[in-house]
PDB file of C-alpha atoms and ligand atoms in Angstrom:
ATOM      1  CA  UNK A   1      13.028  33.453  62.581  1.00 81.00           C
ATOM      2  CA  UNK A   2      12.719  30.971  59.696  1.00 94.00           C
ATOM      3  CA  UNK A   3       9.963  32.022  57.272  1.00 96.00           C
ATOM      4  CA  UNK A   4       9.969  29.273  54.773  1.00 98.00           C
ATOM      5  CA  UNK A   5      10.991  25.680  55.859  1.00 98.00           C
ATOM      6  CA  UNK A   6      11.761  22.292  54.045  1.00 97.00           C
ATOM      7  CA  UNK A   7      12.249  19.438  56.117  1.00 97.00           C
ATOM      8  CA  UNK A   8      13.190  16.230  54.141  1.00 97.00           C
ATOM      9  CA  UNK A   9      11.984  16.636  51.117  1.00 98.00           C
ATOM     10  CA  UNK A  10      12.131  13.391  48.470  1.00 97.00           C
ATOM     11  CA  UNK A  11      11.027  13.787  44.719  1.00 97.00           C
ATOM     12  CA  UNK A  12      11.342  11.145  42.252  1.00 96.00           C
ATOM     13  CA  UNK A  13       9.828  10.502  38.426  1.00 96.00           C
ATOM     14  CA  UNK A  14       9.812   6.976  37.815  1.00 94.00           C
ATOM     15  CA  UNK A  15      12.859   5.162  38.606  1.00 93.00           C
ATOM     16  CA  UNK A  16      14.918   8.644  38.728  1.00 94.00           C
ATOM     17  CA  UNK A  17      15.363   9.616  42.538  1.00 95.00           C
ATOM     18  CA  UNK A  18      15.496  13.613  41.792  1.00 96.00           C
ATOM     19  CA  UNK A  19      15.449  14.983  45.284  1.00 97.00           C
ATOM     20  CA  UNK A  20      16.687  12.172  47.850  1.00 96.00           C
ATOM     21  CA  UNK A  21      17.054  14.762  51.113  1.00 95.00           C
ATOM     22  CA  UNK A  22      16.068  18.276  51.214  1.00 96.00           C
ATOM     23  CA  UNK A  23      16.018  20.471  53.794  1.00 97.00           C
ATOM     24  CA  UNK A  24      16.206  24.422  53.929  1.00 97.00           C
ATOM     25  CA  UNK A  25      15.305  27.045  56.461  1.00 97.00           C
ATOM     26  CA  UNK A  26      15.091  30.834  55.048  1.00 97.00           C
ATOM     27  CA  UNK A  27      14.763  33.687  57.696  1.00 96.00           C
ATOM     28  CA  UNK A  28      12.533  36.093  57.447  1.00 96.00           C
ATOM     29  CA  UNK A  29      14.374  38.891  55.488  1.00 95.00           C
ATOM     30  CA  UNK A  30      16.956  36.989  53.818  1.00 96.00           C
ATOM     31  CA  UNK A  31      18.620  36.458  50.635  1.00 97.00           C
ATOM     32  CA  UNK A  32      19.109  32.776  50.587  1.00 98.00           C
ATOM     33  CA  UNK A  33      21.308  31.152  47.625  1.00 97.00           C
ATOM     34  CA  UNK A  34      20.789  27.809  45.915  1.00 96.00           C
ATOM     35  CA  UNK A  35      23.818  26.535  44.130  1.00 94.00           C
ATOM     36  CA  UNK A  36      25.002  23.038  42.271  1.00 92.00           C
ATOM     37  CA  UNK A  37      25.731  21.671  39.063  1.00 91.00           C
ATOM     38  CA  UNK A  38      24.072  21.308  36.170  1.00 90.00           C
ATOM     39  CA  UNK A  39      20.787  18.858  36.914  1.00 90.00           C
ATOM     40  CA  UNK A  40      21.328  18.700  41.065  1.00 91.00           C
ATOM     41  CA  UNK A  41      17.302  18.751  41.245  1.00 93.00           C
ATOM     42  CA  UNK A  42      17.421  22.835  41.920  1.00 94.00           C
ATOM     43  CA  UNK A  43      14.592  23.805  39.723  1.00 94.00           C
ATOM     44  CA  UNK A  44      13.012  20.226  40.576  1.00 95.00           C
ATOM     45  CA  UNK A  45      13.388  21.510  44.657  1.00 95.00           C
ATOM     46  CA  UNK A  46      11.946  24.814  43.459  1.00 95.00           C
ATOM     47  CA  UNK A  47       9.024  23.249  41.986  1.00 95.00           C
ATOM     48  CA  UNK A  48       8.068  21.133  44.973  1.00 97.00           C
ATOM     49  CA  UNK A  49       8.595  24.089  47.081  1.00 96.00           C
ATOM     50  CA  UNK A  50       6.032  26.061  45.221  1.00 95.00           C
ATOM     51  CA  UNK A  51       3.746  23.670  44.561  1.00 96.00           C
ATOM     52  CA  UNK A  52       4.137  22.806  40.773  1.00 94.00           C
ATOM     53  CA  UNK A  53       5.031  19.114  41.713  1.00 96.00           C
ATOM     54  CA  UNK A  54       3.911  17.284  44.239  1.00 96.00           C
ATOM     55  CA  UNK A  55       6.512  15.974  46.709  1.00 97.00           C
ATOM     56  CA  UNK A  56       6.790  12.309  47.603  1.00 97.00           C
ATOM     57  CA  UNK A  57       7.644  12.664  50.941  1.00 97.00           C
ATOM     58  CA  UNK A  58       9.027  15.307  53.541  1.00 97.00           C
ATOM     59  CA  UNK A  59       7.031  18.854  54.610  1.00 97.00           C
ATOM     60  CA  UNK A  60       7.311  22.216  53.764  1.00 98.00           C
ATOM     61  CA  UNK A  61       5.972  25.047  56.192  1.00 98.00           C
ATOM     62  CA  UNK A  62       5.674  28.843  55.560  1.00 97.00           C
ATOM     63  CA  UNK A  63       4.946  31.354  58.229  1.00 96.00           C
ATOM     64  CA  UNK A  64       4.423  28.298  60.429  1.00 95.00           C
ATOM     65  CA  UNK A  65       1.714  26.842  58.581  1.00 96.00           C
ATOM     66  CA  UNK A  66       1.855  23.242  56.427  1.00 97.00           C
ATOM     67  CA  UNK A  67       1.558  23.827  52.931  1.00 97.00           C
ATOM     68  CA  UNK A  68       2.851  20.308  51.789  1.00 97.00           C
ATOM     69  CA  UNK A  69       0.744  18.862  48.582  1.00 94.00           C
ATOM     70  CA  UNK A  70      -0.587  22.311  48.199  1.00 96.00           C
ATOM     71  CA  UNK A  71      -1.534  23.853  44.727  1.00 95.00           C
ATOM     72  CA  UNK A  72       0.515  26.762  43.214  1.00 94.00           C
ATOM     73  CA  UNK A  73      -2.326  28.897  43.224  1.00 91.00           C
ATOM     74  CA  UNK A  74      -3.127  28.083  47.288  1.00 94.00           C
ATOM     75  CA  UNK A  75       0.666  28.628  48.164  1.00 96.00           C
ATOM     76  CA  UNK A  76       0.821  31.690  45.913  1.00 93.00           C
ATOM     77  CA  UNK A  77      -2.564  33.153  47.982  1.00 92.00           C
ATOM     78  CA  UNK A  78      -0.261  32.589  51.461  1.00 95.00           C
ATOM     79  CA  UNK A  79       2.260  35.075  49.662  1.00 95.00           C
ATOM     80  CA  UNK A  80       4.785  32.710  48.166  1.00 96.00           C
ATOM     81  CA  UNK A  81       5.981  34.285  44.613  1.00 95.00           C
ATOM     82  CA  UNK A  82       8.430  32.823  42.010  1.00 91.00           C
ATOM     83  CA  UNK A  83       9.570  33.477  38.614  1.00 85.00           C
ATOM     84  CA  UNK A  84      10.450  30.766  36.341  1.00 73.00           C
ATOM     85  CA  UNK A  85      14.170  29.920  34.143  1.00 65.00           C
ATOM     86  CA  UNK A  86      12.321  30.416  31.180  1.00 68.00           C
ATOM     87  CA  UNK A  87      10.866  34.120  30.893  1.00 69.00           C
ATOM     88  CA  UNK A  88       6.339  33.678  31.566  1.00 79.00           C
ATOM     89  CA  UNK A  89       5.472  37.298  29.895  1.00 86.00           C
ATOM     90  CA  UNK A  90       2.698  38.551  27.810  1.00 88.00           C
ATOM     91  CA  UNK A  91       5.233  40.100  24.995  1.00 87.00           C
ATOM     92  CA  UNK A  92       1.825  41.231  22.828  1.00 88.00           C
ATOM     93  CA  UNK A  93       0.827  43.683  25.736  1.00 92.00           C
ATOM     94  CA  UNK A  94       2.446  46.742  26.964  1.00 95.00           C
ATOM     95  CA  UNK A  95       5.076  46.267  30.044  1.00 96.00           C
ATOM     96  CA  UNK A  96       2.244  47.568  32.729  1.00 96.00           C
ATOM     97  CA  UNK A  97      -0.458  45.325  31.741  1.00 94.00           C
ATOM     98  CA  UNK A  98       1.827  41.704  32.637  1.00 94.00           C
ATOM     99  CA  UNK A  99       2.093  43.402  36.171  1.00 95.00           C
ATOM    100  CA  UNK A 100      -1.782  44.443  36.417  1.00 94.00           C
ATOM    101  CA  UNK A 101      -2.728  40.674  35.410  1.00 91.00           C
ATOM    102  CA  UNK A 102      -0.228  39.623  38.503  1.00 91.00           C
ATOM    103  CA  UNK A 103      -1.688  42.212  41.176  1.00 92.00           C
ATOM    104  CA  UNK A 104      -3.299  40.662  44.103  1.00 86.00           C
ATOM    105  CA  UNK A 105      -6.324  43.211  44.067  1.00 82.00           C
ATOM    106  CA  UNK A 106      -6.952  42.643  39.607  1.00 82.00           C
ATOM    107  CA  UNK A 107      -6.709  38.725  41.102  1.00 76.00           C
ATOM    108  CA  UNK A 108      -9.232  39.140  43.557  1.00 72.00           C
ATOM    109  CA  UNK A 109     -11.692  40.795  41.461  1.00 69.00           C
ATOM    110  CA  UNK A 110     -12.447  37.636  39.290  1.00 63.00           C
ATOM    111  CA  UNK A 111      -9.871  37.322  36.808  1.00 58.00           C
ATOM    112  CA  UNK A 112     -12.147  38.411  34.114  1.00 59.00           C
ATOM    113  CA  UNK A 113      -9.384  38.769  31.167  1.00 56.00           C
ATOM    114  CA  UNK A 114     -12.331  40.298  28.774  1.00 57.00           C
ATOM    115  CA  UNK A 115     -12.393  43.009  31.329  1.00 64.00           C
ATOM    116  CA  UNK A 116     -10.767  46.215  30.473  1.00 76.00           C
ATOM    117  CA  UNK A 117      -7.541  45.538  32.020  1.00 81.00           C
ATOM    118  CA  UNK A 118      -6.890  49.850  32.351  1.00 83.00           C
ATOM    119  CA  UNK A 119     -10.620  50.564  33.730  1.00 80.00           C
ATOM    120  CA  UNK A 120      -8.675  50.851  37.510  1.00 83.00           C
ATOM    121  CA  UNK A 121      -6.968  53.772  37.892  1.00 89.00           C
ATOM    122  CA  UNK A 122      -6.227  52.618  41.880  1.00 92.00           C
ATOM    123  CA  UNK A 123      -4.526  49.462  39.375  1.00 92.00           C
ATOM    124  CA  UNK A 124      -2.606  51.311  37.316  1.00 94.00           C
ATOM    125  CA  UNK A 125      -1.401  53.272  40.172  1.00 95.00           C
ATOM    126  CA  UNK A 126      -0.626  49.984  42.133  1.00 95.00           C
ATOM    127  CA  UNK A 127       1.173  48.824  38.923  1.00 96.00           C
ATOM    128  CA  UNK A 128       3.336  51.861  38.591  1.00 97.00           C
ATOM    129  CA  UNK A 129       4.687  51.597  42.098  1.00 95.00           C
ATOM    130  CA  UNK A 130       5.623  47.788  41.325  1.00 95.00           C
ATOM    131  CA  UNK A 131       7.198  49.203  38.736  1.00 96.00           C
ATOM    132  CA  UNK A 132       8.974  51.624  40.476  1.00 93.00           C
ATOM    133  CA  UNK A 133      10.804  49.088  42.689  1.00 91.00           C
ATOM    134  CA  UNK A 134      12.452  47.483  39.974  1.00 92.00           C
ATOM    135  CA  UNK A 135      13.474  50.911  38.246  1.00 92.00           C
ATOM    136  CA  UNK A 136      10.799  50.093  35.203  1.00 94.00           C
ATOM    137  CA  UNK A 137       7.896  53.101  35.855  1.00 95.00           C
ATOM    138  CA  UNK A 138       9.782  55.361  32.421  1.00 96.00           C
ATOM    139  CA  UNK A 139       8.566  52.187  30.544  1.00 96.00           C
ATOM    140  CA  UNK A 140       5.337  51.367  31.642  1.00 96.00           C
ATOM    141  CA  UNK A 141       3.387  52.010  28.351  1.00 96.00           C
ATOM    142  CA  UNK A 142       6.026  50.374  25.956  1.00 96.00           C
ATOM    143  CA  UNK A 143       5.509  46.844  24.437  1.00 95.00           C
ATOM    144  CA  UNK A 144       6.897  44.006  26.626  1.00 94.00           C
ATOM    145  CA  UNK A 145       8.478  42.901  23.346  1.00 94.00           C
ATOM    146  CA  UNK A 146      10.500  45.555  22.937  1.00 94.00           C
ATOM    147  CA  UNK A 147      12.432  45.597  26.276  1.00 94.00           C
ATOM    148  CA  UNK A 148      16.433  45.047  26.283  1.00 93.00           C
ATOM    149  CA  UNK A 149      16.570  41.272  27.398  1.00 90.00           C
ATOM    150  CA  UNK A 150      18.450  42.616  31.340  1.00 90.00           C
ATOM    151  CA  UNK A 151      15.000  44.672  31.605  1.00 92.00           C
ATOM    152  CA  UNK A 152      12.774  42.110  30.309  1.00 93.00           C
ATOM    153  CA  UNK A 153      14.475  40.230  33.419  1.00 90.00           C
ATOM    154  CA  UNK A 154      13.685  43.272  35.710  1.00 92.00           C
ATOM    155  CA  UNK A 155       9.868  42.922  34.543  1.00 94.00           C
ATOM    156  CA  UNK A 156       9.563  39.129  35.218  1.00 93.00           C
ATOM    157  CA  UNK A 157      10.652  40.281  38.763  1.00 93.00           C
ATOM    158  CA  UNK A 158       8.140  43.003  39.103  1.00 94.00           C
ATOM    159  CA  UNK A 159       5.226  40.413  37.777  1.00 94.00           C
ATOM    160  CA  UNK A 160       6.115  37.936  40.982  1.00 94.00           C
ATOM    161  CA  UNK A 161       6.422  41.206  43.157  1.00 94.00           C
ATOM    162  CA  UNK A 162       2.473  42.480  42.081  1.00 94.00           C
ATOM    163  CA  UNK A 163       0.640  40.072  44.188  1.00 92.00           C
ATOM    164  CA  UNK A 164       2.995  41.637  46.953  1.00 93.00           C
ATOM    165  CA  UNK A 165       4.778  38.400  48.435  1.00 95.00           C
ATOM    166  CA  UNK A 166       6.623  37.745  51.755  1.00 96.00           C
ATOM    167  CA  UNK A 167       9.377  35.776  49.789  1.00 97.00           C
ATOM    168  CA  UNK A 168      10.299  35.168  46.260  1.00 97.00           C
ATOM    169  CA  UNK A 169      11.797  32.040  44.499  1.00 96.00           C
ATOM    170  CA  UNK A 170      14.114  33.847  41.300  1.00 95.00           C
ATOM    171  CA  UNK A 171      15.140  30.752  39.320  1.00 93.00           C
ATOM    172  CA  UNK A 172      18.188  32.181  37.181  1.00 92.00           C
ATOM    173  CA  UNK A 173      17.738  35.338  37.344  1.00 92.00           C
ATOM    174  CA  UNK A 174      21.397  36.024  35.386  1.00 92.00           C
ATOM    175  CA  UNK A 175      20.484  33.516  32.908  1.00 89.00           C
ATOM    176  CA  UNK A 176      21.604  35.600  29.585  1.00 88.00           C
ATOM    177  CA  UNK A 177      22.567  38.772  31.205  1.00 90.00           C
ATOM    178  CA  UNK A 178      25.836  40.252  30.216  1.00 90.00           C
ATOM    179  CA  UNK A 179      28.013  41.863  32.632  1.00 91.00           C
ATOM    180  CA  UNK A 180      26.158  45.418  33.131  1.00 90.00           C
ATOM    181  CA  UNK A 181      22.792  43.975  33.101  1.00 90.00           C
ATOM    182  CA  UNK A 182      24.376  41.446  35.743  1.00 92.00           C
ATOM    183  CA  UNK A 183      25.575  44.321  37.460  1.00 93.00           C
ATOM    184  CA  UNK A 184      22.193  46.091  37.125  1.00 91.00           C
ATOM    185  CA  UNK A 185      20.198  43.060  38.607  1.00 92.00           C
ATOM    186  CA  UNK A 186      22.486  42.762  41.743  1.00 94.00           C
ATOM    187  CA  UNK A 187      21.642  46.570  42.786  1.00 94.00           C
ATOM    188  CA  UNK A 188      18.200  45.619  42.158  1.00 92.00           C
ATOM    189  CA  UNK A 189      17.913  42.698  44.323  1.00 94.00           C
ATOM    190  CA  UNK A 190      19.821  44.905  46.657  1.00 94.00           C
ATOM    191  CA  UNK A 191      17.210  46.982  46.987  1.00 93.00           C
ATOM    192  CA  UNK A 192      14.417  44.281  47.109  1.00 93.00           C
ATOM    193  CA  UNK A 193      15.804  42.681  50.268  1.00 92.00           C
ATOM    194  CA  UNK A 194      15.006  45.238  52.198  1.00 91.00           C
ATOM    195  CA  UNK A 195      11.129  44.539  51.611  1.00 93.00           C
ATOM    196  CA  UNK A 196      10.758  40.591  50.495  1.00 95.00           C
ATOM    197  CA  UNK A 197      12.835  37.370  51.594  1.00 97.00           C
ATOM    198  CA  UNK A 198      14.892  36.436  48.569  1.00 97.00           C
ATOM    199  CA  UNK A 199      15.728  33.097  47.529  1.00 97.00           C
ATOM    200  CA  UNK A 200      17.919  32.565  44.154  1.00 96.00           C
ATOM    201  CA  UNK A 201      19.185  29.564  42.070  1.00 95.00           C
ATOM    202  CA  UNK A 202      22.330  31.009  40.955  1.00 93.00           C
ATOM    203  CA  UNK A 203      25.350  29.329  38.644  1.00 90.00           C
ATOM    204  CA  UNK A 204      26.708  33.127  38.791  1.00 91.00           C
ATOM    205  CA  UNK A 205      29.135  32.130  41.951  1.00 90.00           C
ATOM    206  CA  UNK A 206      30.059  35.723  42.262  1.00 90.00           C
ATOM    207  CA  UNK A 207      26.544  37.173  41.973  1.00 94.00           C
ATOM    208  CA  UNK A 208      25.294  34.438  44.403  1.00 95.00           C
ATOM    209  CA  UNK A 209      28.360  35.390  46.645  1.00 94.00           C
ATOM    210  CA  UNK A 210      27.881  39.056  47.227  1.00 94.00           C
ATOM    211  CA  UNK A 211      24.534  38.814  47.855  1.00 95.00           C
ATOM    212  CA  UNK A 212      23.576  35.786  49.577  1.00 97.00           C
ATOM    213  CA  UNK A 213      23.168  35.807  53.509  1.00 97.00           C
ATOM    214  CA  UNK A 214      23.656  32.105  53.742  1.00 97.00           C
ATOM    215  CA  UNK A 215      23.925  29.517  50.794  1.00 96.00           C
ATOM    216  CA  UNK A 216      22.770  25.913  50.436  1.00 96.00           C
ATOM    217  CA  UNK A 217      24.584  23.574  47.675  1.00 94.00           C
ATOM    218  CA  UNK A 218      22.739  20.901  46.461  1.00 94.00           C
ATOM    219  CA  UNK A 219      24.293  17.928  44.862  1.00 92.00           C
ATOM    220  CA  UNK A 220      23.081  14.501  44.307  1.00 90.00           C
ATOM    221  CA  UNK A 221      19.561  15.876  45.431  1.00 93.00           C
ATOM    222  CA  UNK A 222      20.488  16.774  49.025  1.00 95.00           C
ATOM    223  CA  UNK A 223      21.605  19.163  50.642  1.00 95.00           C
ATOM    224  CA  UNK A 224      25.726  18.820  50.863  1.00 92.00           C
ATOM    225  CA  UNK A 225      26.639  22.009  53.046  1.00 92.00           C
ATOM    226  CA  UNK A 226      24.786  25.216  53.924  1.00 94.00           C
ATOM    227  CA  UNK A 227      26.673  28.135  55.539  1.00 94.00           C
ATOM    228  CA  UNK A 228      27.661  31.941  54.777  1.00 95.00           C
ATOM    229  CA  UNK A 229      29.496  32.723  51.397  1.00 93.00           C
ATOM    230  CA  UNK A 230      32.412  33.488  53.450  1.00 90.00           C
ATOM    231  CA  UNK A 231      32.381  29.981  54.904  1.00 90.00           C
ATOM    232  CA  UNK A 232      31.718  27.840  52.078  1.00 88.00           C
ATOM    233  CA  UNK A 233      34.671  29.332  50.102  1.00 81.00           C
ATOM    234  CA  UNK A 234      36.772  26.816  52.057  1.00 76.00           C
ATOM    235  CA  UNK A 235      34.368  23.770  50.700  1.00 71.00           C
ATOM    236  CA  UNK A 236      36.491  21.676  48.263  1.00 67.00           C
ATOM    237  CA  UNK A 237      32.813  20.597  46.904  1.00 63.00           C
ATOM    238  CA  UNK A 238      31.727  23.705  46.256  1.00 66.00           C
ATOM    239  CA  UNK A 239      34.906  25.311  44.959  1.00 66.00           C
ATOM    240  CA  UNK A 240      34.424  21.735  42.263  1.00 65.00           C
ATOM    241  CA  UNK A 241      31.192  21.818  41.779  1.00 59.00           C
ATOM    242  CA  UNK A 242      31.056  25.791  41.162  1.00 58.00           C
ATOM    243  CA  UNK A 243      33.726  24.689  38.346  1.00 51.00           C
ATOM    244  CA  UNK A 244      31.277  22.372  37.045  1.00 52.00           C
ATOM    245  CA  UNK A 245      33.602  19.176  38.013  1.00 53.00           C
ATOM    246  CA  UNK A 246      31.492  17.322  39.431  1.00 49.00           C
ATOM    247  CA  UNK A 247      28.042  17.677  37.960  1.00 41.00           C
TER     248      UNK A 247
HETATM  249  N1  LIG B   1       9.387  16.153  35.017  1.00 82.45           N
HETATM  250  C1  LIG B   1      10.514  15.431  35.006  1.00 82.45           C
HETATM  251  N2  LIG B   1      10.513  14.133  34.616  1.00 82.45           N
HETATM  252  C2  LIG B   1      11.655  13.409  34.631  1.00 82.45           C
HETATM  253  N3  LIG B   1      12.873  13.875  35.001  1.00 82.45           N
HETATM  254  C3  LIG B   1      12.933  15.152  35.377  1.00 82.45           C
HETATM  255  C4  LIG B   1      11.772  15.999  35.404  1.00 82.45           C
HETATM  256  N4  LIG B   1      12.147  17.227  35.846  1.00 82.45           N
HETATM  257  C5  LIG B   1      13.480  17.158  36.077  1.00 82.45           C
HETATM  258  N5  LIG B   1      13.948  15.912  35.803  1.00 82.45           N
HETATM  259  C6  LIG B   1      15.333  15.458  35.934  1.00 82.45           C
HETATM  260  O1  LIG B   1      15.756  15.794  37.238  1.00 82.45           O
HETATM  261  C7  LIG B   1      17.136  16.155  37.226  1.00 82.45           C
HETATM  262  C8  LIG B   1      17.319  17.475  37.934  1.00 82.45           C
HETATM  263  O2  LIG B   1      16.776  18.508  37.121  1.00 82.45           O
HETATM  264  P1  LIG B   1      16.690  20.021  37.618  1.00 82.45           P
HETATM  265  O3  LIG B   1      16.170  20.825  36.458  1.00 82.45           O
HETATM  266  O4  LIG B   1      15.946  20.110  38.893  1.00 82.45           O
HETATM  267  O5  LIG B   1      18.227  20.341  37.880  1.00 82.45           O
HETATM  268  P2  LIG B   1      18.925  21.734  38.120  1.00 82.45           P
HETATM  269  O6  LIG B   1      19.833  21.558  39.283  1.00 82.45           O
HETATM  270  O7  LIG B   1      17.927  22.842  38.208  1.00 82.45           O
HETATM  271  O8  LIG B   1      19.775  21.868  36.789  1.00 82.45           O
HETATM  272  P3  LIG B   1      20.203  23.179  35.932  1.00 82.45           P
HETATM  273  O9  LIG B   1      21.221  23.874  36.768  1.00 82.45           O
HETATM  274  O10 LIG B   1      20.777  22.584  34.698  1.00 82.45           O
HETATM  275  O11 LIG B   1      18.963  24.001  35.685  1.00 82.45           O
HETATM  276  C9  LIG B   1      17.577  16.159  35.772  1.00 82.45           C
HETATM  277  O12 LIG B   1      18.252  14.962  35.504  1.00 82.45           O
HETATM  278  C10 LIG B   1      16.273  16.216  35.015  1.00 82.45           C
HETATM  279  O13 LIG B   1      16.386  15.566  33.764  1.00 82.45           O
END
């Protein structure tokens, strides 16, 4: 069953038509890739569909339920998670602290950042088990700082995991890993599948194409095919525009 749907979705900033025709359906359960050249309106569709812009016209449903013109914080209360191209952490804290300030039950409580964010112990454990899913629990209690960059990657994951989300938007998630850390992220996501709906922008075509369940390409702002890796290998337009030829 489709979890997360987009049905014509139009963005524009001025004069500059970003998004002309969107439309995705993720099941329930999936990994679902985004792929397209360099400025395709992927981030742009990503922001819509979490609520950081406002689209201009089209609807987006989750679980069944509207959530078009909705504010990030309202779709991120439904269970609708995302982490951003450019890394969001608190590097002056320690790595367990950026996922206490992200857990649903620390959120609940009142956001009171003057509070002793430790004071919890149920927290901490709650953090610790986030933690655990993406393979960071040995480093809870170091500086976020001080990370490798591949787990400073893992961590941004584990902050949109804390307020425990039915699906997650990874924008990226590669950006500036090398080839182990790649690796690493891959048996990661792996893992996550089995508990979250996955969907990932992704210029890593191999990445995208071992772990995707089905694909959409987006060129031109719409949507130009959307199938199973194994079927889109045949697309001239996605062979090109994975080669960057016609961004
Ligand atoms: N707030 C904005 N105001 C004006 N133009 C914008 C804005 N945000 C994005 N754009 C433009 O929309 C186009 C699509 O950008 P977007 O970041 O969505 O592309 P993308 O497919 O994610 O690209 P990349 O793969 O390089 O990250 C670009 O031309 C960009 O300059």
């Amino acid at each position: 069953m489709a979890l997360f749907v987009a049905e014509n979705l139009r963005k524009r900033f001025g004069a500059r038509v970003v998004l002309e025709n969107i439309s995705l359906s993720i099941e329930e359960g999936s990994v679902h890739g985004i792929m397209g050249p360099n400025g395709a309106g992927k981030t742009t569709c990503f922001h819509v569909l979490t609520g950081h812009h406002r689209p201009d016209g089209g609807r987006i449903t989750f679980d069944g339920r509207d959530i078009t013109g909705k504010k990030p914080h309202q779709i991120a209360r439904l269970g609708v998670s995302r982490s951003f191209q450019i890394m969001n952490l608190f590097d002056d804290t320690v790595v367990i602290e950026n996922v206490i300030l992200a857990l649903k039950q620390f959120r609940r409580n009142g956001m009171n950042l003057l509070r002793d964010v430790f004071s919890d112990t149920k927290l901490i454990d709650q953090a610790i088990d986030v933690l655990d899913q993406v393979g960071l629990a040995h480093r809870a209690w170091e500086k976020a700082a001080e990370l490798p960059y591949g787990e400073r990657r893992a961590l941004e994951i584990a902050v949109a995991l804390a307020p425990e989300p039915r699906i997650v938007f990874l924008d990226e998630p590669t950006s500036g890993l090398g080839t182990e850390a790649t690796r690493a992220l891959a048996v990661l996501i792996r893992k996550l599948r089995a508990r979250y709906t996955i969907v990932l922008i992704e210029h890593d075509m191999r990445f995208l194409f071992d772990l995707a369940d089905r694909i959409s390409v987006i060129h031109w702002g719409q949507v130009i095919d959307e199938n199973t890796p194994d079927e889109l290998q045949s697309n001239k337009w996605v062979a090109r525009s994975a080669l960057g030829e016609v961004a």
